[in-house]
Each structure stands twice: as structure tokens, then as C-alpha cells.
Amino acid sequence: MAGGLTGPDAGTATVDGNDLAAMSPAARTAYRRAHIGFVFQQGNLIPALTAIDQLRLIHHLNRRRSGAPDAAALLAAVGMAGRAHRRPHQLSGGERQRVGIAQALAGGPSLLLADEPTAALDRARSREVVELLARETRRAGMATVMVTHDTDVLQHCDRVVEMVDGTLSG
């Protein structure tokens, strides 16, 4: 709901003072494009585009807002500089996930929503990616909400909320 992809069954979904449920579909899309970055559990890449072009497309759609990280620098930060000109089918699952993370950061979002961002990564790369997310969160002054089963990443979180049997605690 925070990303405006679905609405509440009842009540409101307010993000940064904006009631997403009250917005038209076009307004929600514009809001998502301007303010929300998504890291999906399974990469959401366009098959025909290279890794760097995935990020350049985000810059183009958002008219590269000031403060948005450079595409090449983002790929380097996620360890993908040497694979910048590869298409998704030429990348491993973990590499596609790292491009997806870079893609989510490319628009310079104020809110990053990450669904299991380290699920397809080995321990060392998971640590690097979580450190990157923490660093970018601080640098950009954005909020990051991450769903994870990986307890190793919790040390990088300012606040941890646990869901047990459908109830939030923490």
C-alpha cells in the first residue's frame, strides 16, 4: 500500500502526508514515479535493455532529478560495472537482483520499498548490498522499508519491526 500499487480495503493509505487511496490512478502513478523506489524479490527488468539502459530509462522517465545517483556509479556500487552492457538473460539471478536494486535507487526516491533484496545473493554480496542501501538511505535522506528473513542485515536497520502470526511487534 505504501507504494500505491494497491489500496486499503478500508480507511486511508497516507505516505508523507499524501493519501494515496484518494488519488486517481494517474496521480498515484506520477507519485510513485517521483517518490517511490521498488526492489522486488524477483527482478523486474526489461528483457531488451542492458543493465545500464535499465537505469538510464529511469533517469529519462524522471527527467533525472537532482540528487539522483549516476547510472554507472550505481552499477559500480552494486558490483555490476563489468556487466553494464549485458541484458537480463545474460545475467545470473543475483546479478539481476543487483541491477534491480540499482534501478530502484536510480530515480532518487524519497521512499525505498525492498522485498527480500538479498534473497538471491550470497552472504558477502548480501552484506555489500545492505550496506549500499543503508549508505544511500543516509546520503539521500530517504526512508527505506525492507522485508527480510535475513537476520544478518538487521544491524544496518535503525528500527526493526517483526511480524508474528500477522501481528506487528517492535
PDB file of N, CA and C in Angstrom, residues 53-152:
ATOM      1  N   ASP A  53      21.150   0.538 -19.409  1.00  0.00           N
ATOM      2  CA  ASP A  53      19.978   1.158 -20.018  1.00  0.00           C
ATOM      3  C   ASP A  53      18.737   1.046 -19.136  1.00  0.00           C
ATOM      4  N   GLN A  54      18.676   0.023 -18.275  1.00  0.00           N
ATOM      5  CA  GLN A  54      17.580  -0.072 -17.302  1.00  0.00           C
ATOM      6  C   GLN A  54      17.582   1.184 -16.426  1.00  0.00           C
ATOM      7  N   LEU A  55      18.777   1.591 -15.983  1.00  0.00           N
ATOM      8  CA  LEU A  55      18.910   2.758 -15.113  1.00  0.00           C
ATOM      9  C   LEU A  55      18.711   4.057 -15.884  1.00  0.00           C
ATOM     10  N   ARG A  56      19.233   4.109 -17.095  1.00  0.00           N
ATOM     11  CA  ARG A  56      19.065   5.315 -17.920  1.00  0.00           C
ATOM     12  C   ARG A  56      17.591   5.565 -18.227  1.00  0.00           C
ATOM     13  N   LEU A  57      16.823   4.484 -18.385  1.00  0.00           N
ATOM     14  CA  LEU A  57      15.388   4.643 -18.625  1.00  0.00           C
ATOM     15  C   LEU A  57      14.723   5.324 -17.428  1.00  0.00           C
ATOM     16  N   ILE A  58      15.089   4.916 -16.234  1.00  0.00           N
ATOM     17  CA  ILE A  58      14.539   5.557 -15.029  1.00  0.00           C
ATOM     18  C   ILE A  58      14.905   7.039 -15.020  1.00  0.00           C
ATOM     19  N   HIS A  59      16.155   7.347 -15.335  1.00  0.00           N
ATOM     20  CA  HIS A  59      16.578   8.755 -15.392  1.00  0.00           C
ATOM     21  C   HIS A  59      15.752   9.521 -16.421  1.00  0.00           C
ATOM     22  N   HIS A  60      15.528   8.904 -17.582  1.00  0.00           N
ATOM     23  CA  HIS A  60      14.756   9.558 -18.639  1.00  0.00           C
ATOM     24  C   HIS A  60      13.307   9.797 -18.187  1.00  0.00           C
ATOM     25  N   LEU A  61      12.680   8.765 -17.633  1.00  0.00           N
ATOM     26  CA  LEU A  61      11.287   8.899 -17.199  1.00  0.00           C
ATOM     27  C   LEU A  61      11.129   9.946 -16.105  1.00  0.00           C
ATOM     28  N   ASN A  62      12.125  10.052 -15.254  1.00  0.00           N
ATOM     29  CA  ASN A  62      12.063  11.006 -14.143  1.00  0.00           C
ATOM     30  C   ASN A  62      12.739  12.327 -14.459  1.00  0.00           C
ATOM     31  N   ARG A  63      13.215  12.472 -15.682  1.00  0.00           N
ATOM     32  CA  ARG A  63      13.934  13.683 -16.085  1.00  0.00           C
ATOM     33  C   ARG A  63      15.097  13.950 -15.141  1.00  0.00           C
ATOM     34  N   ARG A  64      15.781  12.879 -14.738  1.00  0.00           N
ATOM     35  CA  ARG A  64      16.971  12.865 -13.864  1.00  0.00           C
ATOM     36  C   ARG A  64      16.964  13.993 -12.848  1.00  0.00           C
ATOM     37  N   ARG A  65      16.152  13.813 -11.842  1.00  0.00           N
ATOM     38  CA  ARG A  65      16.087  14.798 -10.755  1.00  0.00           C
ATOM     39  C   ARG A  65      17.463  15.005 -10.149  1.00  0.00           C
ATOM     40  N   SER A  66      17.712  16.214  -9.660  1.00  0.00           N
ATOM     41  CA  SER A  66      18.987  16.466  -8.995  1.00  0.00           C
ATOM     42  C   SER A  66      19.072  15.576  -7.760  1.00  0.00           C
ATOM     43  N   GLY A  67      20.240  15.086  -7.498  1.00  0.00           N
ATOM     44  CA  GLY A  67      20.433  14.179  -6.378  1.00  0.00           C
ATOM     45  C   GLY A  67      20.287  12.720  -6.756  1.00  0.00           C
ATOM     46  N   ALA A  68      19.729  12.443  -7.941  1.00  0.00           N
ATOM     47  CA  ALA A  68      19.606  11.054  -8.387  1.00  0.00           C
ATOM     48  C   ALA A  68      20.996  10.537  -8.731  1.00  0.00           C
ATOM     49  N   PRO A  69      21.346   9.368  -8.228  1.00  0.00           N
ATOM     50  CA  PRO A  69      22.690   8.835  -8.481  1.00  0.00           C
ATOM     51  C   PRO A  69      22.930   8.542  -9.961  1.00  0.00           C
ATOM     52  N   ASP A  70      24.172   8.664 -10.394  1.00  0.00           N
ATOM     53  CA  ASP A  70      24.592   8.373 -11.757  1.00  0.00           C
ATOM     54  C   ASP A  70      24.458   6.874 -12.034  1.00  0.00           C
ATOM     55  N   ALA A  71      24.000   6.515 -13.241  1.00  0.00           N
ATOM     56  CA  ALA A  71      23.765   5.111 -13.599  1.00  0.00           C
ATOM     57  C   ALA A  71      25.031   4.266 -13.480  1.00  0.00           C
ATOM     58  N   ALA A  72      26.126   4.732 -14.039  1.00  0.00           N
ATOM     59  CA  ALA A  72      27.374   3.955 -13.992  1.00  0.00           C
ATOM     60  C   ALA A  72      27.873   3.803 -12.560  1.00  0.00           C
ATOM     61  N   ALA A  73      27.751   4.858 -11.769  1.00  0.00           N
ATOM     62  CA  ALA A  73      28.193   4.793 -10.370  1.00  0.00           C
ATOM     63  C   ALA A  73      27.341   3.812  -9.572  1.00  0.00           C
ATOM     64  N   LEU A  74      26.037   3.786  -9.848  1.00  0.00           N
ATOM     65  CA  LEU A  74      25.169   2.840  -9.150  1.00  0.00           C
ATOM     66  C   LEU A  74      25.518   1.399  -9.503  1.00  0.00           C
ATOM     67  N   LEU A  75      25.756   1.140 -10.783  1.00  0.00           N
ATOM     68  CA  LEU A  75      26.138  -0.220 -11.173  1.00  0.00           C
ATOM     69  C   LEU A  75      27.453  -0.615 -10.518  1.00  0.00           C
ATOM     70  N   ALA A  76      28.389   0.308 -10.447  1.00  0.00           N
ATOM     71  CA  ALA A  76      29.661   0.015  -9.775  1.00  0.00           C
ATOM     72  C   ALA A  76      29.426  -0.270  -8.293  1.00  0.00           C
ATOM     73  N   ALA A  77      28.539   0.489  -7.675  1.00  0.00           N
ATOM     74  CA  ALA A  77      28.277   0.328  -6.245  1.00  0.00           C
ATOM     75  C   ALA A  77      27.678  -1.032  -5.911  1.00  0.00           C
ATOM     76  N   VAL A  78      26.948  -1.626  -6.858  1.00  0.00           N
ATOM     77  CA  VAL A  78      26.373  -2.957  -6.619  1.00  0.00           C
ATOM     78  C   VAL A  78      27.214  -4.056  -7.271  1.00  0.00           C
ATOM     79  N   GLY A  79      28.435  -3.691  -7.675  1.00  0.00           N
ATOM     80  CA  GLY A  79      29.358  -4.685  -8.224  1.00  0.00           C
ATOM     81  C   GLY A  79      29.034  -5.134  -9.629  1.00  0.00           C
ATOM     82  N   MET A  80      28.376  -4.280 -10.402  1.00  0.00           N
ATOM     83  CA  MET A  80      27.941  -4.668 -11.739  1.00  0.00           C
ATOM     84  C   MET A  80      28.548  -3.826 -12.856  1.00  0.00           C
ATOM     85  N   ALA A  81      29.580  -3.059 -12.576  1.00  0.00           N
ATOM     86  CA  ALA A  81      30.179  -2.200 -13.601  1.00  0.00           C
ATOM     87  C   ALA A  81      30.646  -3.010 -14.806  1.00  0.00           C
ATOM     88  N   GLY A  82      31.205  -4.165 -14.572  1.00  0.00           N
ATOM     89  CA  GLY A  82      31.701  -5.001 -15.661  1.00  0.00           C
ATOM     90  C   GLY A  82      30.619  -5.709 -16.449  1.00  0.00           C
ATOM     91  N   ARG A  83      29.381  -5.617 -16.001  1.00  0.00           N
ATOM     92  CA  ARG A  83      28.256  -6.283 -16.672  1.00  0.00           C
ATOM     93  C   ARG A  83      27.241  -5.253 -17.184  1.00  0.00           C
ATOM     94  N   ALA A  84      27.637  -3.994 -17.250  1.00  0.00           N
ATOM     95  CA  ALA A  84      26.725  -2.901 -17.595  1.00  0.00           C
ATOM     96  C   ALA A  84      26.043  -3.076 -18.942  1.00  0.00           C
ATOM     97  N   HIS A  85      26.700  -3.738 -19.876  1.00  0.00           N
ATOM     98  CA  HIS A  85      26.143  -3.853 -21.228  1.00  0.00           C
ATOM     99  C   HIS A  85      25.549  -5.230 -21.501  1.00  0.00           C
ATOM    100  N   ARG A  86      25.203  -5.932 -20.439  1.00  0.00           N
ATOM    101  CA  ARG A  86      24.548  -7.241 -20.561  1.00  0.00           C
ATOM    102  C   ARG A  86      23.048  -7.081 -20.367  1.00  0.00           C
ATOM    103  N   ARG A  87      22.301  -7.902 -21.096  1.00  0.00           N
ATOM    104  CA  ARG A  87      20.847  -7.932 -20.939  1.00  0.00           C
ATOM    105  C   ARG A  87      20.484  -8.921 -19.823  1.00  0.00           C
ATOM    106  N   PRO A  88      19.270  -8.811 -19.288  1.00  0.00           N
ATOM    107  CA  PRO A  88      18.891  -9.672 -18.166  1.00  0.00           C
ATOM    108  C   PRO A  88      19.139 -11.163 -18.386  1.00  0.00           C
ATOM    109  N   HIS A  89      18.873 -11.681 -19.587  1.00  0.00           N
ATOM    110  CA  HIS A  89      19.066 -13.120 -19.818  1.00  0.00           C
ATOM    111  C   HIS A  89      20.545 -13.521 -19.788  1.00  0.00           C
ATOM    112  N   GLN A  90      21.435 -12.546 -19.837  1.00  0.00           N
ATOM    113  CA  GLN A  90      22.874 -12.814 -19.790  1.00  0.00           C
ATOM    114  C   GLN A  90      23.435 -12.686 -18.371  1.00  0.00           C
ATOM    115  N   LEU A  91      22.563 -12.448 -17.407  1.00  0.00           N
ATOM    116  CA  LEU A  91      22.975 -12.248 -16.016  1.00  0.00           C
ATOM    117  C   LEU A  91      22.442 -13.380 -15.144  1.00  0.00           C
ATOM    118  N   SER A  92      23.151 -13.657 -14.064  1.00  0.00           N
ATOM    119  CA  SER A  92      22.664 -14.637 -13.084  1.00  0.00           C
ATOM    120  C   SER A  92      21.517 -14.010 -12.289  1.00  0.00           C
ATOM    121  N   GLY A  93      20.826 -14.816 -11.506  1.00  0.00           N
ATOM    122  CA  GLY A  93      19.740 -14.303 -10.678  1.00  0.00           C
ATOM    123  C   GLY A  93      20.212 -13.237  -9.707  1.00  0.00           C
ATOM    124  N   GLY A  94      21.360 -13.470  -9.080  1.00  0.00           N
ATOM    125  CA  GLY A  94      21.905 -12.485  -8.151  1.00  0.00           C
ATOM    126  C   GLY A  94      22.300 -11.197  -8.849  1.00  0.00           C
ATOM    127  N   GLU A  95      22.853 -11.319 -10.056  1.00  0.00           N
ATOM    128  CA  GLU A  95      23.225 -10.119 -10.820  1.00  0.00           C
ATOM    129  C   GLU A  95      21.980  -9.336 -11.217  1.00  0.00           C
ATOM    130  N   ARG A  96      20.928 -10.027 -11.636  1.00  0.00           N
ATOM    131  CA  ARG A  96      19.679  -9.335 -11.973  1.00  0.00           C
ATOM    132  C   ARG A  96      19.123  -8.605 -10.748  1.00  0.00           C
ATOM    133  N   GLN A  97      19.236  -9.229  -9.579  1.00  0.00           N
ATOM    134  CA  GLN A  97      18.747  -8.594  -8.352  1.00  0.00           C
ATOM    135  C   GLN A  97      19.535  -7.321  -8.059  1.00  0.00           C
ATOM    136  N   ARG A  98      20.844  -7.367  -8.258  1.00  0.00           N
ATOM    137  CA  ARG A  98      21.668  -6.179  -8.005  1.00  0.00           C
ATOM    138  C   ARG A  98      21.331  -5.057  -8.977  1.00  0.00           C
ATOM    139  N   VAL A  99      21.056  -5.399 -10.242  1.00  0.00           N
ATOM    140  CA  VAL A  99      20.632  -4.378 -11.205  1.00  0.00           C
ATOM    141  C   VAL A  99      19.284  -3.800 -10.772  1.00  0.00           C
ATOM    142  N   GLY A 100      18.395  -4.654 -10.276  1.00  0.00           N
ATOM    143  CA  GLY A 100      17.098  -4.184  -9.786  1.00  0.00           C
ATOM    144  C   GLY A 100      17.236  -3.215  -8.622  1.00  0.00           C
ATOM    145  N   ILE A 101      18.193  -3.475  -7.751  1.00  0.00           N
ATOM    146  CA  ILE A 101      18.444  -2.568  -6.623  1.00  0.00           C
ATOM    147  C   ILE A 101      18.968  -1.230  -7.143  1.00  0.00           C
ATOM    148  N   ALA A 102      19.907  -1.287  -8.067  1.00  0.00           N
ATOM    149  CA  ALA A 102      20.426  -0.053  -8.659  1.00  0.00           C
ATOM    150  C   ALA A 102      19.307   0.706  -9.368  1.00  0.00           C
ATOM    151  N   GLN A 103      18.436  -0.027 -10.044  1.00  0.00           N
ATOM    152  CA  GLN A 103      17.303   0.576 -10.749  1.00  0.00           C
ATOM    153  C   GLN A 103      16.377   1.302  -9.766  1.00  0.00           C
ATOM    154  N   ALA A 104      16.124   0.684  -8.622  1.00  0.00           N
ATOM    155  CA  ALA A 104      15.251   1.304  -7.620  1.00  0.00           C
ATOM    156  C   ALA A 104      15.849   2.594  -7.075  1.00  0.00           C
ATOM    157  N   LEU A 105      17.167   2.651  -6.992  1.00  0.00           N
ATOM    158  CA  LEU A 105      17.845   3.842  -6.477  1.00  0.00           C
ATOM    159  C   LEU A 105      18.034   4.917  -7.544  1.00  0.00           C
ATOM    160  N   ALA A 106      17.940   4.532  -8.809  1.00  0.00           N
ATOM    161  CA  ALA A 106      18.261   5.443  -9.914  1.00  0.00           C
ATOM    162  C   ALA A 106      17.376   6.677  -9.963  1.00  0.00           C
ATOM    163  N   GLY A 107      16.140   6.554  -9.537  1.00  0.00           N
ATOM    164  CA  GLY A 107      15.239   7.694  -9.593  1.00  0.00           C
ATOM    165  C   GLY A 107      15.391   8.660  -8.440  1.00  0.00           C
ATOM    166  N   GLY A 108      16.276   8.347  -7.487  1.00  0.00           N
ATOM    167  CA  GLY A 108      16.442   9.219  -6.328  1.00  0.00           C
ATOM    168  C   GLY A 108      15.177   9.294  -5.496  1.00  0.00           C
ATOM    169  N   PRO A 109      14.610   8.137  -5.109  1.00  0.00           N
ATOM    170  CA  PRO A 109      13.329   8.145  -4.388  1.00  0.00           C
ATOM    171  C   PRO A 109      13.452   8.708  -2.975  1.00  0.00           C
ATOM    172  N   SER A 110      12.318   9.156  -2.438  1.00  0.00           N
ATOM    173  CA  SER A 110      12.291   9.565  -1.033  1.00  0.00           C
ATOM    174  C   SER A 110      11.889   8.387  -0.147  1.00  0.00           C
ATOM    175  N   LEU A 111      11.307   7.342  -0.755  1.00  0.00           N
ATOM    176  CA  LEU A 111      10.935   6.124  -0.043  1.00  0.00           C
ATOM    177  C   LEU A 111      11.347   4.929  -0.889  1.00  0.00           C
ATOM    178  N   LEU A 112      12.104   4.035  -0.294  1.00  0.00           N
ATOM    179  CA  LEU A 112      12.520   2.806  -0.971  1.00  0.00           C
ATOM    180  C   LEU A 112      11.833   1.638  -0.284  1.00  0.00           C
ATOM    181  N   LEU A 113      11.109   0.839  -1.065  1.00  0.00           N
ATOM    182  CA  LEU A 113      10.429  -0.349  -0.554  1.00  0.00           C
ATOM    183  C   LEU A 113      11.145  -1.567  -1.115  1.00  0.00           C
ATOM    184  N   ALA A 114      11.711  -2.375  -0.240  1.00  0.00           N
ATOM    185  CA  ALA A 114      12.532  -3.512  -0.667  1.00  0.00           C
ATOM    186  C   ALA A 114      11.951  -4.820  -0.139  1.00  0.00           C
ATOM    187  N   ASP A 115      11.572  -5.696  -1.061  1.00  0.00           N
ATOM    188  CA  ASP A 115      11.026  -7.001  -0.710  1.00  0.00           C
ATOM    189  C   ASP A 115      12.122  -8.046  -0.866  1.00  0.00           C
ATOM    190  N   GLU A 116      12.674  -8.499   0.242  1.00  0.00           N
ATOM    191  CA  GLU A 116      13.729  -9.524   0.250  1.00  0.00           C
ATOM    192  C   GLU A 116      14.875  -9.178  -0.715  1.00  0.00           C
ATOM    193  N   PRO A 117      15.501  -8.006  -0.565  1.00  0.00           N
ATOM    194  CA  PRO A 117      16.519  -7.581  -1.532  1.00  0.00           C
ATOM    195  C   PRO A 117      17.765  -8.455  -1.572  1.00  0.00           C
ATOM    196  N   THR A 118      17.992  -9.257  -0.545  1.00  0.00           N
ATOM    197  CA  THR A 118      19.200 -10.091  -0.513  1.00  0.00           C
ATOM    198  C   THR A 118      18.899 -11.571  -0.734  1.00  0.00           C
ATOM    199  N   ALA A 119      17.661 -11.899  -1.056  1.00  0.00           N
ATOM    200  CA  ALA A 119      17.255 -13.307  -1.152  1.00  0.00           C
ATOM    201  C   ALA A 119      18.074 -14.104  -2.168  1.00  0.00           C
ATOM    202  N   ALA A 120      18.454 -13.498  -3.278  1.00  0.00           N
ATOM    203  CA  ALA A 120      19.157 -14.234  -4.332  1.00  0.00           C
ATOM    204  C   ALA A 120      20.675 -14.062  -4.262  1.00  0.00           C
ATOM    205  N   LEU A 121      21.170 -13.492  -3.168  1.00  0.00           N
ATOM    206  CA  LEU A 121      22.590 -13.154  -3.089  1.00  0.00           C
ATOM    207  C   LEU A 121      23.328 -14.014  -2.078  1.00  0.00           C
ATOM    208  N   ASP A 122      24.634 -14.197  -2.311  1.00  0.00           N
ATOM    209  CA  ASP A 122      25.454 -14.902  -1.327  1.00  0.00           C
ATOM    210  C   ASP A 122      25.705 -13.964  -0.141  1.00  0.00           C
ATOM    211  N   ARG A 123      26.257 -14.504   0.930  1.00  0.00           N
ATOM    212  CA  ARG A 123      26.428 -13.753   2.180  1.00  0.00           C
ATOM    213  C   ARG A 123      27.256 -12.479   1.981  1.00  0.00           C
ATOM    214  N   ALA A 124      28.365 -12.576   1.273  1.00  0.00           N
ATOM    215  CA  ALA A 124      29.232 -11.407   1.078  1.00  0.00           C
ATOM    216  C   ALA A 124      28.519 -10.329   0.270  1.00  0.00           C
ATOM    217  N   ARG A 125      27.855 -10.731  -0.818  1.00  0.00           N
ATOM    218  CA  ARG A 125      27.154  -9.753  -1.662  1.00  0.00           C
ATOM    219  C   ARG A 125      25.945  -9.186  -0.912  1.00  0.00           C
ATOM    220  N   SER A 126      25.288  -9.996  -0.091  1.00  0.00           N
ATOM    221  CA  SER A 126      24.165  -9.506   0.720  1.00  0.00           C
ATOM    222  C   SER A 126      24.620  -8.375   1.623  1.00  0.00           C
ATOM    223  N   ARG A 127      25.750  -8.587   2.275  1.00  0.00           N
ATOM    224  CA  ARG A 127      26.290  -7.558   3.168  1.00  0.00           C
ATOM    225  C   ARG A 127      26.589  -6.278   2.396  1.00  0.00           C
ATOM    226  N   GLU A 128      27.214  -6.418   1.229  1.00  0.00           N
ATOM    227  CA  GLU A 128      27.531  -5.246   0.407  1.00  0.00           C
ATOM    228  C   GLU A 128      26.263  -4.504   0.000  1.00  0.00           C
ATOM    229  N   VAL A 129      25.247  -5.252  -0.406  1.00  0.00           N
ATOM    230  CA  VAL A 129      24.006  -4.631  -0.865  1.00  0.00           C
ATOM    231  C   VAL A 129      23.297  -3.916   0.281  1.00  0.00           C
ATOM    232  N   VAL A 130      23.238  -4.532   1.450  1.00  0.00           N
ATOM    233  CA  VAL A 130      22.586  -3.892   2.597  1.00  0.00           C
ATOM    234  C   VAL A 130      23.366  -2.655   3.028  1.00  0.00           C
ATOM    235  N   GLU A 131      24.684  -2.730   2.990  1.00  0.00           N
ATOM    236  CA  GLU A 131      25.492  -1.546   3.304  1.00  0.00           C
ATOM    237  C   GLU A 131      25.230  -0.441   2.288  1.00  0.00           C
ATOM    238  N   LEU A 132      25.095  -0.811   1.004  1.00  0.00           N
ATOM    239  CA  LEU A 132      24.761   0.164  -0.034  1.00  0.00           C
ATOM    240  C   LEU A 132      23.398   0.796   0.252  1.00  0.00           C
ATOM    241  N   LEU A 133      22.402  -0.019   0.571  1.00  0.00           N
ATOM    242  CA  LEU A 133      21.074   0.521   0.874  1.00  0.00           C
ATOM    243  C   LEU A 133      21.128   1.463   2.074  1.00  0.00           C
ATOM    244  N   ALA A 134      21.855   1.079   3.111  1.00  0.00           N
ATOM    245  CA  ALA A 134      21.989   1.933   4.302  1.00  0.00           C
ATOM    246  C   ALA A 134      22.697   3.239   3.953  1.00  0.00           C
ATOM    247  N   ARG A 135      23.770   3.152   3.176  1.00  0.00           N
ATOM    248  CA  ARG A 135      24.536   4.338   2.780  1.00  0.00           C
ATOM    249  C   ARG A 135      23.670   5.275   1.933  1.00  0.00           C
ATOM    250  N   GLU A 136      22.953   4.716   0.943  1.00  0.00           N
ATOM    251  CA  GLU A 136      22.108   5.540   0.076  1.00  0.00           C
ATOM    252  C   GLU A 136      20.938   6.137   0.854  1.00  0.00           C
ATOM    253  N   THR A 137      20.413   5.390   1.813  1.00  0.00           N
ATOM    254  CA  THR A 137      19.330   5.906   2.655  1.00  0.00           C
ATOM    255  C   THR A 137      19.801   7.151   3.393  1.00  0.00           C
ATOM    256  N   ARG A 138      20.993   7.077   3.975  1.00  0.00           N
ATOM    257  CA  ARG A 138      21.548   8.238   4.695  1.00  0.00           C
ATOM    258  C   ARG A 138      21.893   9.371   3.735  1.00  0.00           C
ATOM    259  N   ARG A 139      22.574   9.047   2.633  1.00  0.00           N
ATOM    260  CA  ARG A 139      23.020  10.065   1.685  1.00  0.00           C
ATOM    261  C   ARG A 139      21.843  10.857   1.126  1.00  0.00           C
ATOM    262  N   ALA A 140      20.810  10.148   0.726  1.00  0.00           N
ATOM    263  CA  ALA A 140      19.675  10.789   0.070  1.00  0.00           C
ATOM    264  C   ALA A 140      18.622  11.283   1.054  1.00  0.00           C
ATOM    265  N   GLY A 141      18.773  10.947   2.329  1.00  0.00           N
ATOM    266  CA  GLY A 141      17.773  11.346   3.310  1.00  0.00           C
ATOM    267  C   GLY A 141      16.428  10.683   3.056  1.00  0.00           C
ATOM    268  N   MET A 142      16.459   9.490   2.497  1.00  0.00           N
ATOM    269  CA  MET A 142      15.209   8.788   2.197  1.00  0.00           C
ATOM    270  C   MET A 142      14.905   7.766   3.288  1.00  0.00           C
ATOM    271  N   ALA A 143      13.698   7.291   3.274  1.00  0.00           N
ATOM    272  CA  ALA A 143      13.292   6.207   4.175  1.00  0.00           C
ATOM    273  C   ALA A 143      13.349   4.904   3.388  1.00  0.00           C
ATOM    274  N   THR A 144      13.763   3.847   4.047  1.00  0.00           N
ATOM    275  CA  THR A 144      13.779   2.527   3.423  1.00  0.00           C
ATOM    276  C   THR A 144      13.000   1.568   4.305  1.00  0.00           C
ATOM    277  N   VAL A 145      12.067   0.871   3.690  1.00  0.00           N
ATOM    278  CA  VAL A 145      11.311  -0.179   4.367  1.00  0.00           C
ATOM    279  C   VAL A 145      11.693  -1.478   3.677  1.00  0.00           C
ATOM    280  N   MET A 146      12.223  -2.406   4.464  1.00  0.00           N
ATOM    281  CA  MET A 146      12.728  -3.653   3.898  1.00  0.00           C
ATOM    282  C   MET A 146      12.066  -4.843   4.581  1.00  0.00           C
ATOM    283  N   VAL A 147      11.579  -5.767   3.770  1.00  0.00           N
ATOM    284  CA  VAL A 147      11.077  -7.041   4.271  1.00  0.00           C
ATOM    285  C   VAL A 147      12.199  -8.043   4.066  1.00  0.00           C
ATOM    286  N   THR A 148      12.563  -8.764   5.134  1.00  0.00           N
ATOM    287  CA  THR A 148      13.656  -9.728   5.005  1.00  0.00           C
ATOM    288  C   THR A 148      13.516 -10.853   6.018  1.00  0.00           C
ATOM    289  N   HIS A 149      14.044 -11.995   5.643  1.00  0.00           N
ATOM    290  CA  HIS A 149      14.176 -13.118   6.570  1.00  0.00           C
ATOM    291  C   HIS A 149      15.631 -13.249   7.019  1.00  0.00           C
ATOM    292  N   ASP A 150      16.505 -12.411   6.465  1.00  0.00           N
ATOM    293  CA  ASP A 150      17.943 -12.470   6.720  1.00  0.00           C
ATOM    294  C   ASP A 150      18.286 -11.640   7.959  1.00  0.00           C
ATOM    295  N   THR A 151      18.461 -12.301   9.091  1.00  0.00           N
ATOM    296  CA  THR A 151      18.727 -11.579  10.342  1.00  0.00           C
ATOM    297  C   THR A 151      20.088 -10.890  10.347  1.00  0.00           C
ATOM    298  N   ASP A 152      20.993 -11.280   9.452  1.00  0.00           N
ATOM    299  CA  ASP A 152      22.304 -10.634   9.379  1.00  0.00           C
ATOM    300  C   ASP A 152      22.201  -9.167   8.967  1.00  0.00           C
TER     301      ASP A 152
END
